[in-house]
Amino acid sequence: MLDTYDFDGDVWMCHSFGGQCHDITAFGPAIDYLKEIETFLSANLREIVTLILEDYVGPNGLTKVFTDAGLMKYWFPVSKMPQNGGDWPLVSDMVANNQRLLVFTSVKSKEASEGIAYQWNYMVENQYGDGGMEAGNCPNRGESSSLNDKTKSLVLVNYFPSESNKGEACEDNSGDLINMLHTCYAAAGNRWANFVAVDYYKRSEGGGSFQAVDTLNGKLLCGCDDIHACVPGSTSGACTP
């Protein structure tokens, strides 16, 4: 989940306000970060990367920087993305076709003009910040349709405070995170999240954010509480202790 802006004559990673990047809110040119992703994808041939962009870049700016970073050869095309909540291709198919980079933008027009998927056509998301950390409650983010809108096939759960605090990340990522995933499962019409977003990843009580991902993968793949409990080849809830 990255914020991209026009800044200093180029596309930059920035976490800012009012749609403008400033010296004090700028991190660095986007090309540097995107080249790191290209290096990762070229070295890890079975891995898939998803980028969700809060996008303040003018027309064709993202297309140019992704091209310059050498990432277009991994691009998963909009034409293959499911409409109206349909199934996505298998991971094995995406790997076989080398279409291992999914990119979503917050700008609706870019889906038609540049072939960059508009996030809210495919995804629902809960409220970020403090509003997404209230026990037993999983409201949708303002830009998102309701979490139980099954015409959107992907579910993203945010779980991090409004004011980033590294010192509290261990506690935030403990059992409360797992509990929130269950709460959002119900709010999303009995659908487990495909993505979980945290500020910092630390092992903590109950395994932290790592265990959260293992739980989600287990639930999605075979119905078990942990991916490691899935019986190889089973998709029917056959779980080992």
Coordinates of C-alpha atoms in Angstrom, one line a residue:
M1 CA 0.0 0.0 0.0
L2 CA 1.9 3.0 -1.3
D3 CA 1.2 6.7 -2.0
T4 CA 2.5 8.0 -5.3
Y5 CA 2.7 11.7 -6.2
D6 CA 4.1 14.0 -8.8
F7 CA 7.0 15.8 -7.1
D8 CA 10.2 17.4 -8.2
G9 CA 9.6 16.6 -11.9
D10 CA 9.2 12.9 -11.3
V11 CA 7.0 10.3 -9.6
W12 CA 7.8 10.0 -5.9
M13 CA 6.7 7.9 -2.9
C14 CA 5.3 10.3 -0.4
H15 CA 2.9 10.3 2.6
S16 CA 1.3 13.7 2.5
F17 CA -1.9 15.7 2.6
G18 CA -4.1 17.7 0.3
G19 CA -3.0 15.8 -2.8
Q20 CA 0.4 17.6 -2.8
C21 CA 3.9 16.2 -1.9
H22 CA 6.3 18.4 0.1
D23 CA 10.0 18.2 1.0
I24 CA 9.0 17.1 4.6
T25 CA 6.6 14.4 3.4
A26 CA 8.6 12.9 0.5
F27 CA 10.5 9.6 0.8
G28 CA 12.2 9.2 -2.6
P29 CA 11.7 8.6 -6.3
A30 CA 9.3 5.8 -7.1
I31 CA 11.7 4.3 -9.6
D32 CA 14.1 3.3 -6.8
Y33 CA 11.4 1.3 -4.9
L34 CA 9.9 -0.2 -8.0
K35 CA 13.4 -1.5 -9.1
E36 CA 13.6 -3.3 -5.7
I37 CA 10.3 -5.0 -6.6
E38 CA 11.7 -6.0 -10.0
T39 CA 14.8 -7.4 -8.4
F40 CA 12.6 -9.5 -6.0
L41 CA 10.3 -10.8 -8.7
S42 CA 13.2 -11.7 -11.0
A43 CA 14.9 -13.7 -8.1
N44 CA 11.7 -15.3 -6.8
L45 CA 9.9 -16.9 -9.7
R46 CA 6.9 -18.2 -7.8
E47 CA 6.1 -15.1 -5.8
I48 CA 3.3 -12.6 -6.5
V49 CA 3.3 -8.9 -5.5
T50 CA 0.2 -6.7 -5.2
L51 CA 0.6 -2.9 -5.1
I52 CA -2.4 -0.8 -3.9
L53 CA -1.7 2.8 -4.8
E54 CA -3.2 6.0 -3.4
D55 CA -2.5 7.8 -6.6
Y56 CA -1.8 11.5 -7.1
V57 CA 0.1 11.1 -10.3
G58 CA -0.9 12.7 -13.6
P59 CA -1.8 10.9 -16.8
N60 CA 0.8 8.3 -18.0
G61 CA 3.2 9.0 -15.1
L62 CA 2.7 5.6 -13.5
T63 CA 2.9 3.8 -16.8
K64 CA 6.2 5.4 -17.6
V65 CA 7.8 4.7 -14.2
F66 CA 6.6 1.0 -14.2
T67 CA 8.0 0.7 -17.7
D68 CA 11.3 2.3 -16.7
A69 CA 11.6 -0.1 -13.7
G70 CA 11.2 -3.1 -16.0
L71 CA 8.0 -4.3 -14.4
M72 CA 5.7 -4.4 -17.3
K73 CA 6.8 -8.0 -18.2
Y74 CA 5.2 -9.1 -14.9
W75 CA 2.0 -7.1 -15.3
F76 CA -1.3 -8.9 -14.6
P77 CA -3.7 -7.4 -17.2
V78 CA -7.1 -5.8 -16.3
S79 CA -8.7 -8.0 -19.0
K80 CA -8.0 -11.1 -16.9
M81 CA -9.4 -9.6 -13.6
P82 CA -12.8 -11.1 -12.7
Q83 CA -15.9 -8.9 -12.9
N84 CA -18.8 -9.0 -10.5
G85 CA -17.0 -11.0 -7.8
G86 CA -15.9 -13.9 -10.0
D87 CA -12.9 -16.2 -9.2
W88 CA -9.4 -15.1 -9.8
P89 CA -6.9 -17.3 -11.7
L90 CA -5.0 -19.9 -9.7
V91 CA -1.6 -18.9 -8.3
S92 CA -0.1 -21.6 -10.5
D93 CA -1.6 -20.0 -13.6
M94 CA -0.3 -16.6 -12.7
V95 CA 3.1 -18.0 -12.1
A96 CA 3.1 -20.1 -15.4
N97 CA 2.1 -16.9 -17.3
N98 CA 4.6 -14.8 -15.4
Q99 CA 1.8 -12.3 -14.6
R100 CA 2.9 -11.9 -11.0
L101 CA 2.4 -8.2 -10.4
L102 CA -1.1 -6.8 -9.6
V103 CA -1.4 -3.0 -9.4
F104 CA -4.4 -1.1 -8.3
T105 CA -5.0 2.6 -8.4
S106 CA -7.3 5.0 -6.6
V107 CA -8.0 6.9 -9.9
K108 CA -11.0 5.4 -11.7
S109 CA -10.2 6.8 -15.2
K110 CA -6.8 5.0 -15.3
E111 CA -8.4 1.6 -15.8
A112 CA -9.6 2.6 -19.2
S113 CA -6.8 5.0 -20.1
E114 CA -3.7 3.1 -18.8
G115 CA -4.9 -0.4 -18.0
I116 CA -4.3 0.1 -14.3
A117 CA -7.1 -1.6 -12.3
Y118 CA -9.3 0.7 -10.3
Q119 CA -9.2 -0.6 -6.7
W120 CA -12.8 -0.2 -5.8
N121 CA -14.0 -2.2 -8.8
Y122 CA -12.4 -5.3 -7.3
M123 CA -11.9 -4.8 -3.6
V124 CA -13.6 -3.9 -0.3
E125 CA -11.7 -2.5 2.6
N126 CA -12.4 -1.8 6.3
Q127 CA -11.7 1.6 8.0
Y128 CA -8.0 2.3 8.5
G129 CA -6.6 3.9 11.7
D130 CA -8.2 3.9 15.1
G131 CA -11.7 3.3 13.5
G132 CA -10.6 -0.1 12.3
M133 CA -9.3 -1.3 15.7
E134 CA -12.5 -1.2 17.7
A135 CA -13.1 -4.7 19.1
G136 CA -16.2 -6.3 17.6
N137 CA -16.7 -3.7 14.9
C138 CA -15.5 -3.7 11.3
P139 CA -16.9 -0.7 9.3
N140 CA -16.0 -0.2 5.7
R141 CA -13.6 2.6 4.6
G142 CA -15.4 5.6 3.1
E143 CA -14.3 5.0 -0.5
S144 CA -15.2 1.3 -0.3
S145 CA -18.5 -0.3 -0.9
S146 CA -19.9 -2.3 2.0
L147 CA -17.8 -5.1 3.1
N148 CA -20.5 -7.7 2.3
D149 CA -20.6 -6.5 -1.4
K150 CA -19.8 -9.7 -3.1
T151 CA -19.6 -8.1 -6.5
K152 CA -16.1 -7.2 -5.3
S153 CA -13.9 -10.3 -5.0
L154 CA -11.1 -9.1 -2.8
V155 CA -11.2 -8.2 0.9
L156 CA -8.5 -6.1 2.7
V157 CA -8.4 -5.7 6.4
N158 CA -6.5 -2.7 7.9
Y159 CA -5.3 -3.0 11.5
F160 CA -3.1 -0.2 12.7
P161 CA -3.6 3.0 14.7
S162 CA -4.1 6.5 13.3
E163 CA -0.8 7.6 14.9
S164 CA 1.9 5.1 14.0
N165 CA 3.6 3.7 17.1
K166 CA 6.3 1.1 16.6
G167 CA 6.6 0.5 20.4
E168 CA 3.0 -0.7 20.5
A169 CA 3.1 -2.9 17.4
C170 CA 3.8 -6.1 19.3
E171 CA 0.6 -5.6 21.3
D172 CA -1.4 -4.5 18.3
N173 CA -0.4 -7.6 16.4
S174 CA -1.3 -10.0 19.1
G175 CA -4.6 -11.8 19.7
D176 CA -6.6 -8.7 19.0
L177 CA -5.6 -8.8 15.3
I178 CA -6.8 -12.4 14.9
N179 CA -10.1 -11.4 16.6
M180 CA -10.5 -8.6 14.2
L181 CA -10.0 -10.9 11.2
H182 CA -12.9 -13.0 12.5
T183 CA -15.0 -9.9 13.1
C184 CA -14.3 -8.7 9.5
Y185 CA -15.0 -12.2 8.2
A186 CA -18.6 -11.9 9.4
A187 CA -18.9 -8.2 8.2
A188 CA -17.7 -9.3 4.7
G189 CA -20.5 -11.9 4.3
N190 CA -18.5 -14.8 5.7
R191 CA -15.4 -14.1 3.5
W192 CA -11.8 -14.2 4.9
A193 CA -9.5 -11.3 4.0
N194 CA -7.1 -11.7 1.1
F195 CA -4.9 -9.0 2.5
V196 CA -4.1 -7.8 6.0
A197 CA -2.3 -4.4 6.5
V198 CA -0.3 -3.5 9.6
D199 CA 2.2 -0.8 10.3
Y200 CA 4.9 -3.0 11.6
Y201 CA 5.3 -6.8 11.6
K202 CA 6.5 -8.3 14.9
R203 CA 6.1 -11.7 16.4
S204 CA 3.9 -11.4 19.6
E205 CA 1.3 -13.2 21.6
G206 CA -0.3 -15.9 19.4
G207 CA 2.3 -15.4 16.6
G208 CA 1.4 -11.8 15.6
S209 CA 0.9 -10.8 12.1
F210 CA 2.7 -13.9 10.8
Q211 CA 0.2 -16.1 12.5
A212 CA -2.6 -13.8 11.1
V213 CA -1.5 -14.6 7.6
D214 CA -1.1 -18.3 8.3
T215 CA -4.6 -18.3 9.6
L216 CA -6.0 -16.5 6.6
N217 CA -4.2 -18.8 4.2
G218 CA -5.4 -21.8 6.1
K219 CA -9.0 -20.7 6.1
L220 CA -8.9 -19.8 2.4
L221 CA -7.1 -22.9 1.2
C222 CA -8.6 -25.7 3.2
G223 CA -10.7 -24.3 6.0
C224 CA -8.1 -25.0 8.8
D225 CA -7.0 -22.5 11.4
D226 CA -3.5 -22.6 10.2
I227 CA -2.0 -23.1 6.7
H228 CA 0.4 -25.7 8.3
A229 CA -2.6 -27.8 9.4
C230 CA -3.9 -28.3 5.8
V231 CA -3.6 -31.8 4.6
P232 CA -1.6 -31.7 1.3
G233 CA -4.0 -31.8 -1.6
S234 CA -7.1 -31.3 0.5
T235 CA -9.5 -28.3 0.1
S236 CA -12.3 -29.8 2.3
G237 CA -11.3 -28.9 5.8
A238 CA -9.1 -32.0 6.5
C239 CA -6.8 -30.6 9.2
T240 CA -3.9 -32.1 11.1
P241 CA -3.4 -31.3 14.7

